[in-house]
Coordinates of C-alpha atoms in Angstrom, one line a residue:
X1 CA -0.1 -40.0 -11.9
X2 CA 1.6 -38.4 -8.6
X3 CA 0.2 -36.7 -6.0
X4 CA 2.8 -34.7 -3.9
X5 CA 1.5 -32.9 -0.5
X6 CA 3.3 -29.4 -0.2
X7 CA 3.5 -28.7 4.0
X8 CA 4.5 -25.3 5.3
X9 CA 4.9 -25.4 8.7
X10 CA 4.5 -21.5 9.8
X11 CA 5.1 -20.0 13.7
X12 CA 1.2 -19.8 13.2
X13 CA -0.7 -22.5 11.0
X14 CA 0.7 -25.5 9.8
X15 CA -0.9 -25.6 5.8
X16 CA -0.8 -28.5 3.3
X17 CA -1.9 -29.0 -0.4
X18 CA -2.2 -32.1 -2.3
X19 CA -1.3 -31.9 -5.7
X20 CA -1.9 -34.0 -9.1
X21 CA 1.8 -33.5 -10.6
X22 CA 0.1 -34.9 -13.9
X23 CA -2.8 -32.2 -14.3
X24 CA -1.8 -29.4 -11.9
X25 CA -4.7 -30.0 -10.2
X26 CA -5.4 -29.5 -5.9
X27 CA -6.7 -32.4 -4.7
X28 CA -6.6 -31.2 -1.0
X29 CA -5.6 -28.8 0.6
X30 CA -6.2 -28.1 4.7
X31 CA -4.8 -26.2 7.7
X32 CA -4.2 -26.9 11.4
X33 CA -2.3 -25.0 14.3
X34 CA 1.2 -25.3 14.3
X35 CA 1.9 -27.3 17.7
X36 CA 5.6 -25.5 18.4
X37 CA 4.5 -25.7 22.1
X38 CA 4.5 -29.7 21.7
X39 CA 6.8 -31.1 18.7
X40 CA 5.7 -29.6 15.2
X41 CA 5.1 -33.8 14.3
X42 CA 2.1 -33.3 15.9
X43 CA 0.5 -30.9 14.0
X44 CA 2.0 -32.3 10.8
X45 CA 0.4 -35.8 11.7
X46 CA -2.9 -33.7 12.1
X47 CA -2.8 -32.5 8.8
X48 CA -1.8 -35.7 7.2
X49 CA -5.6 -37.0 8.8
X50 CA -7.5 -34.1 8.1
X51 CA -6.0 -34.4 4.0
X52 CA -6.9 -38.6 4.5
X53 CA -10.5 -37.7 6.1
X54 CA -11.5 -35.6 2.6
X55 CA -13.9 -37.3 0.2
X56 CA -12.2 -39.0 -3.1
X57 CA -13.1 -36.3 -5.9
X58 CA -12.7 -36.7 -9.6
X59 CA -9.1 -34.7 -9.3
X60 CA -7.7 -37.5 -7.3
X61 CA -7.9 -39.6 -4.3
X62 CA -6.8 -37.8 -0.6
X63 CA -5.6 -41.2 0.7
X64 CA -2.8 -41.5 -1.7
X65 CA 0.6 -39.6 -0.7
X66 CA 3.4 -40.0 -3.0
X67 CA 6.0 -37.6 -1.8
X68 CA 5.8 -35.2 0.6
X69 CA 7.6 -31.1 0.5
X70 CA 8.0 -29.4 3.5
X71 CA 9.1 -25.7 4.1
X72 CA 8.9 -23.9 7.4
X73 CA 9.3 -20.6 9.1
X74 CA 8.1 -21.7 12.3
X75 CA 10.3 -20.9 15.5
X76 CA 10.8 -17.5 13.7
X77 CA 12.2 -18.5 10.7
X78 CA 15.8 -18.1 9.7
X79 CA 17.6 -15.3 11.8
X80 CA 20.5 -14.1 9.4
X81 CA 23.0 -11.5 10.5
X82 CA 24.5 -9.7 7.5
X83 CA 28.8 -8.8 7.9
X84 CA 30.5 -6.9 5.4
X85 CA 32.8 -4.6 4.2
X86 CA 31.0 -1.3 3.5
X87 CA 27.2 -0.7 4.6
X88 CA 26.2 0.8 1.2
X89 CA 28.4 -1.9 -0.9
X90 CA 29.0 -5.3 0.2
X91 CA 26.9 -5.2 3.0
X92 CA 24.0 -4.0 1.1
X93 CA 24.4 -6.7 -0.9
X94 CA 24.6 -9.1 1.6
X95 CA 21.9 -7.6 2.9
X96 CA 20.0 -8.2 -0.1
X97 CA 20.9 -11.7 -0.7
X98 CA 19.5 -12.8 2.3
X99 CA 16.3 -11.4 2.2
X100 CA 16.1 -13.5 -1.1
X101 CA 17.1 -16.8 0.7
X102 CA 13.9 -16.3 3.1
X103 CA 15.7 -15.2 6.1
X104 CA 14.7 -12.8 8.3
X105 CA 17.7 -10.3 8.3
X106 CA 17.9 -9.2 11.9
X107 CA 21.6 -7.5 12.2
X108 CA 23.6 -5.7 9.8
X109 CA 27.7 -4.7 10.4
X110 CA 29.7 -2.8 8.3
X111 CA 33.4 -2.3 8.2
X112 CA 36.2 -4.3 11.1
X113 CA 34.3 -5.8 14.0
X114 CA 34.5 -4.0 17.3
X115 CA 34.1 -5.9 20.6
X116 CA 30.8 -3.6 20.8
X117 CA 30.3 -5.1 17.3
X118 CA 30.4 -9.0 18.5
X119 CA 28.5 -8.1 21.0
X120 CA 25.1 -6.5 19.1
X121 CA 25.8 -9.2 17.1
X122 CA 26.0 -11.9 19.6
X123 CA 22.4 -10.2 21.2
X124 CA 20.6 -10.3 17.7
X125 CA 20.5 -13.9 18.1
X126 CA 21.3 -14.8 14.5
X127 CA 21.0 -18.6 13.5
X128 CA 23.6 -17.5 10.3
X129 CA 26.1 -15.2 10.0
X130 CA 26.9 -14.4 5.8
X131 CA 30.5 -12.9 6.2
X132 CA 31.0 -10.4 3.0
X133 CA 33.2 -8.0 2.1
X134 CA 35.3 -6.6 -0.7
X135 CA 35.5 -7.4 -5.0
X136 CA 36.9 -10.4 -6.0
X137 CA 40.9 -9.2 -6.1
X138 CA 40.0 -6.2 -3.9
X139 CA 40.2 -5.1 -0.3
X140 CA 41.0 -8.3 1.9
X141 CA 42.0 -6.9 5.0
X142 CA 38.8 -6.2 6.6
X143 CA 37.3 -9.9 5.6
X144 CA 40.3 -11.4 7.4
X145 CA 39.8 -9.4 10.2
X146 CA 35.9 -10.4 10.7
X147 CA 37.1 -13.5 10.2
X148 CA 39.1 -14.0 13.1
X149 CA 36.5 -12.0 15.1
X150 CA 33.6 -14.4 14.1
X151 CA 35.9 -17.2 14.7
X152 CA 36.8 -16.2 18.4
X153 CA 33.0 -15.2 19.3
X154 CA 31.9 -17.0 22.0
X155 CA 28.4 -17.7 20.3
X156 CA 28.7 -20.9 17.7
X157 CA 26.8 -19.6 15.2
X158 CA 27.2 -21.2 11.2
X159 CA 29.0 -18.8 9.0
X160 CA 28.3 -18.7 5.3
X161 CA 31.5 -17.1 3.5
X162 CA 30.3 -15.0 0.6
X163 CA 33.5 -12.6 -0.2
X164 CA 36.6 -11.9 -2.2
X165 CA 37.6 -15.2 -3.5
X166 CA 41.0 -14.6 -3.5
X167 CA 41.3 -14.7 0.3
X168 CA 38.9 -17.4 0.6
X169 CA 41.2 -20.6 1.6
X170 CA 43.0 -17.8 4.0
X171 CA 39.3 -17.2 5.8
X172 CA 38.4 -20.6 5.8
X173 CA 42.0 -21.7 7.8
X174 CA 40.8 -18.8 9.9
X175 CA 37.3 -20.1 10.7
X176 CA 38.4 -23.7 10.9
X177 CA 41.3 -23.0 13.8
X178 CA 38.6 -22.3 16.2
X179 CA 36.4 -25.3 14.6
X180 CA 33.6 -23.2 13.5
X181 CA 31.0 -24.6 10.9
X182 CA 31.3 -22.4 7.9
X183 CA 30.4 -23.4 4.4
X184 CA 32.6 -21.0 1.5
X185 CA 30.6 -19.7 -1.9
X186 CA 31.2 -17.4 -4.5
X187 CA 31.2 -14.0 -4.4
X188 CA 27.3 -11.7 -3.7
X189 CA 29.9 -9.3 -5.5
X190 CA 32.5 -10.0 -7.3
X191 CA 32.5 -6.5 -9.6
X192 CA 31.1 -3.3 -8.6
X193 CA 27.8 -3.2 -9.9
X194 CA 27.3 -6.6 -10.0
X195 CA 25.4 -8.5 -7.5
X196 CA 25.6 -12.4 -7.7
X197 CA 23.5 -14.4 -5.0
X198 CA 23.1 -17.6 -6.4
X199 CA 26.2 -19.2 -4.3
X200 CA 25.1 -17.5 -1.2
X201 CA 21.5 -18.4 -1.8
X202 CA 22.2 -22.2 -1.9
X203 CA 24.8 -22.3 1.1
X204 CA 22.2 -20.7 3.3
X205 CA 19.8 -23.4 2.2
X206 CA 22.4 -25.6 3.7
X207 CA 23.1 -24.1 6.8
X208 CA 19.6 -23.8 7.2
X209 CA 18.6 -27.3 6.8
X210 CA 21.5 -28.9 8.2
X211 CA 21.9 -26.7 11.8
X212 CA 18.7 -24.4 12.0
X213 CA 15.9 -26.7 11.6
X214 CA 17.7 -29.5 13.8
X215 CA 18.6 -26.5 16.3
X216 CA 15.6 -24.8 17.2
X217 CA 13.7 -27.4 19.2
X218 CA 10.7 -28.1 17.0
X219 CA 10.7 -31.6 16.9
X220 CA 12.4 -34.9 18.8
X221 CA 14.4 -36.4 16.6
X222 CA 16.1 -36.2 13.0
X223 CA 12.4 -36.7 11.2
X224 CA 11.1 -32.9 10.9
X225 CA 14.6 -32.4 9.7
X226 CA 15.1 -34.3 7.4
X227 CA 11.2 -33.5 5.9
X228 CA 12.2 -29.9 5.6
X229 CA 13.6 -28.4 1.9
X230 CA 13.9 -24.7 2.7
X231 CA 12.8 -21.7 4.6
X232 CA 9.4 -20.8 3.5
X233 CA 9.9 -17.3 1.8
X234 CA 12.6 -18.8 0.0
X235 CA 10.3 -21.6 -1.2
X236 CA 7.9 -18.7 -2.1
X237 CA 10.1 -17.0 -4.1
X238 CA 11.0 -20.0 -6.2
X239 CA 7.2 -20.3 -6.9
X240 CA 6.7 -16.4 -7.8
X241 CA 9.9 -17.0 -10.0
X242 CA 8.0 -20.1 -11.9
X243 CA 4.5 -18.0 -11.9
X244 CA 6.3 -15.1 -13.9
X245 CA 7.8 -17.7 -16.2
X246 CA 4.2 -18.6 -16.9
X247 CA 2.8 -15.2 -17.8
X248 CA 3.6 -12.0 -20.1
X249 CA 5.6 -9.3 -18.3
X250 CA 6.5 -8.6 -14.7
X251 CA 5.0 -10.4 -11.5
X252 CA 4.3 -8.4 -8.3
X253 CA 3.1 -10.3 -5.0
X254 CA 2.1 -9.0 -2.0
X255 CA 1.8 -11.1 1.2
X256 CA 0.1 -9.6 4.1
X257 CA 0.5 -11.6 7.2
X258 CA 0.1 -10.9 11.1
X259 CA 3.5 -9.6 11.8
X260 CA 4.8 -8.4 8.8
X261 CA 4.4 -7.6 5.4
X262 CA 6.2 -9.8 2.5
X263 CA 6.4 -7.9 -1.3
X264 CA 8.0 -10.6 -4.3
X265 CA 8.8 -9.4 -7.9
X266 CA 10.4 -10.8 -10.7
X267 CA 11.3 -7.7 -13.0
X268 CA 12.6 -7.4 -16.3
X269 CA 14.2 -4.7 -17.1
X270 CA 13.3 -2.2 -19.2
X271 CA 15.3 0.2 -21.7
X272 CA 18.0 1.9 -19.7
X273 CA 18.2 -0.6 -17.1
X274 CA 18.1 -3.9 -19.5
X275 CA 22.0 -2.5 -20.8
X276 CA 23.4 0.0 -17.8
X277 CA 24.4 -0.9 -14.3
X278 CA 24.2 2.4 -12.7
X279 CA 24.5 1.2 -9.3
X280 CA 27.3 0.2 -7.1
X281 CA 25.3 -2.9 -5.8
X282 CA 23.1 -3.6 -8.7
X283 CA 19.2 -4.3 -8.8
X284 CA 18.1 -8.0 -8.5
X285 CA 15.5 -9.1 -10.8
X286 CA 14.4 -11.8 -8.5
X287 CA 13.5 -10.1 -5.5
X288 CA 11.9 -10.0 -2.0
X289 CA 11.6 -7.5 0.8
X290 CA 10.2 -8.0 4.5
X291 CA 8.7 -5.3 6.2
X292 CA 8.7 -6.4 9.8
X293 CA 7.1 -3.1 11.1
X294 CA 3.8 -3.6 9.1
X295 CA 1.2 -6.8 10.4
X296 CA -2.4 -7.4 10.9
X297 CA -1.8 -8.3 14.4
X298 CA 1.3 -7.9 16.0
X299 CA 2.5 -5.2 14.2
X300 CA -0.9 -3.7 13.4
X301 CA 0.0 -0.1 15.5
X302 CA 3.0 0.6 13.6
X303 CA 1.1 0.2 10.2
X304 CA -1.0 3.3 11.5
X305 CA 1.9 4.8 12.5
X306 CA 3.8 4.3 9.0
X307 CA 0.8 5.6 7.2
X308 CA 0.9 8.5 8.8
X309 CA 4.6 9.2 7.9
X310 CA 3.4 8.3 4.3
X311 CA 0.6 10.8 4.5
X312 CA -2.1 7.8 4.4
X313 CA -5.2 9.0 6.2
X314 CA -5.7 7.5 9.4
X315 CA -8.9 7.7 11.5
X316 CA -9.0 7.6 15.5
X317 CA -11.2 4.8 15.2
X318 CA -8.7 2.7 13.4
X319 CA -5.7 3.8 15.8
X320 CA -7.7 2.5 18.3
X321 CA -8.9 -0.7 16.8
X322 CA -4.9 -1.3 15.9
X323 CA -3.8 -0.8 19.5
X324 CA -6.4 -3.7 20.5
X325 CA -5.6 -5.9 18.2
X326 CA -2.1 -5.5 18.8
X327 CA -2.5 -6.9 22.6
X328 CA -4.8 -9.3 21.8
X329 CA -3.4 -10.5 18.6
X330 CA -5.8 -13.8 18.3
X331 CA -8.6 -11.3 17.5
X332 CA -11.1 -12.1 14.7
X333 CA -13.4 -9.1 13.9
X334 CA -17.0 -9.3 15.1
X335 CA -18.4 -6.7 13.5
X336 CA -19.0 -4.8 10.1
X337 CA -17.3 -2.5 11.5
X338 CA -14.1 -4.2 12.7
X339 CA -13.8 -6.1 9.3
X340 CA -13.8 -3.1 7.3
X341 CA -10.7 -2.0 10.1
X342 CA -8.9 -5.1 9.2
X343 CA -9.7 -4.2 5.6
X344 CA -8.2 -1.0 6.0
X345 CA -5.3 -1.8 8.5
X346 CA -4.7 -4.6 5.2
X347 CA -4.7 -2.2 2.5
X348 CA -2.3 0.7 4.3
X349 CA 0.2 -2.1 4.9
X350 CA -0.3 -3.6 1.2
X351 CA 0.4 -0.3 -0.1
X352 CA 3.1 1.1 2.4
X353 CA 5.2 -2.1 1.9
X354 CA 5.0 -2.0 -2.0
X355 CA 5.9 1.6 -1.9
X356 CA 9.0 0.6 0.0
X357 CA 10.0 -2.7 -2.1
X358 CA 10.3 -0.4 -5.3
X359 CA 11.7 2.7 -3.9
X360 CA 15.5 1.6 -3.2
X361 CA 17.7 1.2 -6.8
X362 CA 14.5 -0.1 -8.7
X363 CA 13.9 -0.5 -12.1
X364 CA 11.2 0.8 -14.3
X365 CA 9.2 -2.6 -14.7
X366 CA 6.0 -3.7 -17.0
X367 CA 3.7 -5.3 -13.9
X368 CA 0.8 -7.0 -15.8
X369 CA 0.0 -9.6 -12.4
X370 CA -0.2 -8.7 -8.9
X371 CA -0.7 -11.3 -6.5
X372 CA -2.4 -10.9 -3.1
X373 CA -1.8 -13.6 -0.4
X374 CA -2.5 -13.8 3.7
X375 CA -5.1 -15.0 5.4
X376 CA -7.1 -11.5 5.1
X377 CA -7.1 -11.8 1.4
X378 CA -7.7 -15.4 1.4
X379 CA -10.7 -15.4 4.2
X380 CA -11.7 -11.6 4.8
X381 CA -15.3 -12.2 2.8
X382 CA -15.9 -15.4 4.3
X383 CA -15.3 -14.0 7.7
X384 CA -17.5 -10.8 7.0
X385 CA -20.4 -13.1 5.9
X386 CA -19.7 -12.1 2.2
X387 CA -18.8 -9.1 0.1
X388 CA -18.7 -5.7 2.1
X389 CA -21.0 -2.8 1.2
X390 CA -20.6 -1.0 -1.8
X391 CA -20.1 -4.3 -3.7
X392 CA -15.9 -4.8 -3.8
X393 CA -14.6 -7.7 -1.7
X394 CA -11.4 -7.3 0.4
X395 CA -8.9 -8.8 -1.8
X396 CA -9.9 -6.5 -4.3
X397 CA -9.8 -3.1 -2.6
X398 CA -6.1 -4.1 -1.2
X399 CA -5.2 -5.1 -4.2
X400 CA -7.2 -2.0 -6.1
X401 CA -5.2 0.4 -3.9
X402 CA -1.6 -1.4 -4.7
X403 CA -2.5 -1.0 -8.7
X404 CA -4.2 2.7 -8.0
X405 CA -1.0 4.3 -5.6
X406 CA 1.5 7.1 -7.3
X407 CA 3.4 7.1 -4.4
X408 CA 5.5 4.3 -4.8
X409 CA 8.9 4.4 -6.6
X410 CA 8.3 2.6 -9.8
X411 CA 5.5 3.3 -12.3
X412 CA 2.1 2.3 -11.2
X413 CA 1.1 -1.2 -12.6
X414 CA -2.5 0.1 -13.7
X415 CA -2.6 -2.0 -16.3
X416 CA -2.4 -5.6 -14.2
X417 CA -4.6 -8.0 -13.7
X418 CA -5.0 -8.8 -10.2
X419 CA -5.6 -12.0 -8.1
X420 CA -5.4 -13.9 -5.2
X421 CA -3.5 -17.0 -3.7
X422 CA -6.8 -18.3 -2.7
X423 CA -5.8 -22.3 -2.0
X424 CA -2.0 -21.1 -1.0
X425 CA -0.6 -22.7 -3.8
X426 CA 2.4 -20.4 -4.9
X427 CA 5.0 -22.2 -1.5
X428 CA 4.0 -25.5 -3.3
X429 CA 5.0 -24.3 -6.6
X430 CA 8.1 -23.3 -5.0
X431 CA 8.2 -26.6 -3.5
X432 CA 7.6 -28.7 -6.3
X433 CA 10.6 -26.7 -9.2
X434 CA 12.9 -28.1 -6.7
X435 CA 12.0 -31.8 -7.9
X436 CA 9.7 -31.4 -11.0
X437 CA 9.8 -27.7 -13.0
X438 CA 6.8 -29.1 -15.1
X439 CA 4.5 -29.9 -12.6
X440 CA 5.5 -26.6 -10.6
X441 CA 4.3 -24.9 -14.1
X442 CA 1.2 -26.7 -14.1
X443 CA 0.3 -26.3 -10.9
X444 CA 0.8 -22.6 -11.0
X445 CA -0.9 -22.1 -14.4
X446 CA -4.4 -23.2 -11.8
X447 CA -3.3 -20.9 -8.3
X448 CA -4.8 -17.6 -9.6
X449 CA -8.1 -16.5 -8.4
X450 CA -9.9 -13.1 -9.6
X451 CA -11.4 -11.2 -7.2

């Protein structure tokens, strides 16, 4: 037997579960505040004596740590600024790609690199810069050029080279005459029409472990660094990836959290799309989207206002429950009435960010699962005191309204089964295919809990 404690180490909470690789079963599992004001150690040491101080059950003793699997997002997570060719091409695709390597895609430039160009680029403060651009064989001119724009910006930011490989060692000589850190990959598009992010993935992975982590001030020393395996949203993609291999037909997750909005899928394609690429940057399968306008706390004015522009009713009570919360965004709900405002504020942006993940260049899918996660799925009932009136909990009337909407851009998944993340297993599962696919399967075969 093995028991592997998965740690993700968020801007908010620091969150761990302790796993039985053997039987898939959670041994422990607890939470702490993340201590990013301090050194991030010290909430991590925190959770280590909260797991320790939980009584031995028949699933496995708490005291006994094999391994430990870290991800983090905390310090915002990785920053990625996007650089390519053509905004609705390579850049797209780019664009694409790093959403699906958990970063947080915070500039995108198309086209040669202006000195204005640098410059917004320079105050979007990215931690990588994935430098795109043209089809393998293709248009060269404009990589070069960003090239040698990148590698005379002032900022010393890691680039990730991603772009027509036959001008590769040319960009590289380019980058390196200026002694940049770069790392070179294959192609996010070496065809028209099709989109390969597999190299890219991995060398942000890299960059992200090898210069992010270290960079950001979290923690004294090389320790946190060398604990850390990858950006949380990637690692949760790798787990929604393993939970679709476990079940029939296509996986949908929706992760609400308190300043954005996170929406996984793993699709397979369907008639048409299964043979044709009728897109210039074709559909990933494997895909994630982060809407950064729609969360429970920070963002939680914006998700009235992008209901509205949905034509989502709104109600003046809500607007104004959103704008407090906003400004006070530590704010638990007091009252029946503010928990069924967090239940609503919950479901608009459930159901505005699914809408927007299927809408661009979708396929038609088959979505039999949809996953709920964030803390107001997890804990809204508990928090209200127990199931609100008229007999539905929280997590389902989110989830009910995601499996219910015809506005979204693929067909509605009415047919699904949903659940939640209760015991935020799917980040381990992530975690845990990076060492043991087997156990990942196990363990994610027990993370789904009916509403």
């Amino acid at each position: 037997m093995s028991q592997i404690l998965c740690v993700d180490v968020g801007s908010t909470f620091t969150k761990g579960v302790l796993v039985d690789t053997t039987t898939g079963a959670l041994v422990a599992r607890a939470e702490t505040p993340t201590t990013v004001q301090t050194d991030v150690l010290d909430g991590y040491r925190t959770l280590r004596q909260l797991i320790a101080a939980q009584p031995i059950t028949t699933d496995g003793d708490p005291r006994v740590v094999d391994e430990v699997l870290v991800s983090s997002s905390a310090g915002g997570g990785l920053r990625l600024a996007v650089v390519g060719y053509e905004r609705r091409v390579t850049a797209e695709a780019g664009h694409r790609v790093g959403l699906s390597a958990g970063a947080k895609v915070v500039h995108v430039a198309a086209g040669e690199l202006s000195g204005l160009d640098v410059r917004e680029l320079r105050a979007a403060r990215p931690d990588v810069v994935l430098l795109v651009g043209g089809t393998d064989g293709g248009n060269a001119d404009v990589l070069l050029h960003n090239a040698t724009r990148l590698a005379r910006m002032r900022v010393k930011t890691p680039i990730v080279v991603a772009g027509n490989v036959e001008v590769r060692d040319q960009v590289a000589e380019v980058l390196a005459s200026t002694g940049r850190r770069y790392v070179v990959t294959d192609n996010v598009l070496p065809r028209i029409g099709v989109i390969e992010p597999a190299g890219a993935r991995r060398a942000i992975r890299e960059v992200f472990l090898e210069h992010v982590i270290g960079g950001k001030g979290l923690s004294r020393g090389r320790t946190f660094a060398h604990l850390v395996r990858a950006a949380t949203p990637d690692a949760v993609l790798a787990g929604v990836e393993v939970l679709a291999a476990r079940h029939s037909g296509d996986v949908l997750v929706v992760d609400v959290g308190g300043a954005t909005t996170d929406v996984y899928s793993v699709i397979e394609p369907q008639g048409e799309d299964a043979t044709l690429r009728r897109h210039v940057v074709a559909t990933m399968w494997a895909m994630r989207t982060v809407e950064g306008d729609l969360g429970m706390r920070w963002n939680a004015p914006t998700v009235v206002e992008a209901a509205g522009a949905e034509g989502l009713p709104v109600t003046p009570e809500l607007e104004a429950y959103a704008e407090r919360v906003g400004e006070a965004t530590g704010h638990l709900p007091q009252d029946p009435g503010e928990h069924e405002h967090d239940a609503t504020l919950a479901r608009l942006a459930a159901v505005i960010a699914v809408r927007r993940h299927a809408r661009p260049d979708r396929p038609t899918g088959d979505v039999r699962l949809v996953l709920g996660s964030g803390g107001v799925l997890r804990h809204g009932d508990l928090l209200s005191g127990g199931v609100r009136a008229g007999g539905r909990s929280v997590a389902a009337d989110v989830l009910g309204a995601v499996t219910s909407d015809w506005a979204g851009g693929w067909r509605v998944p009415d047919r699904a089964r949903v659940a939640v993340d209760r015991d935020y297993l799917l980040c381990a599962v992530g975690l845990l295919a990076e060492v043991d696919r087997e156990a990942a399967g196990r363990v994610a075969d027990r993370l789904l809990w009916h509403p």
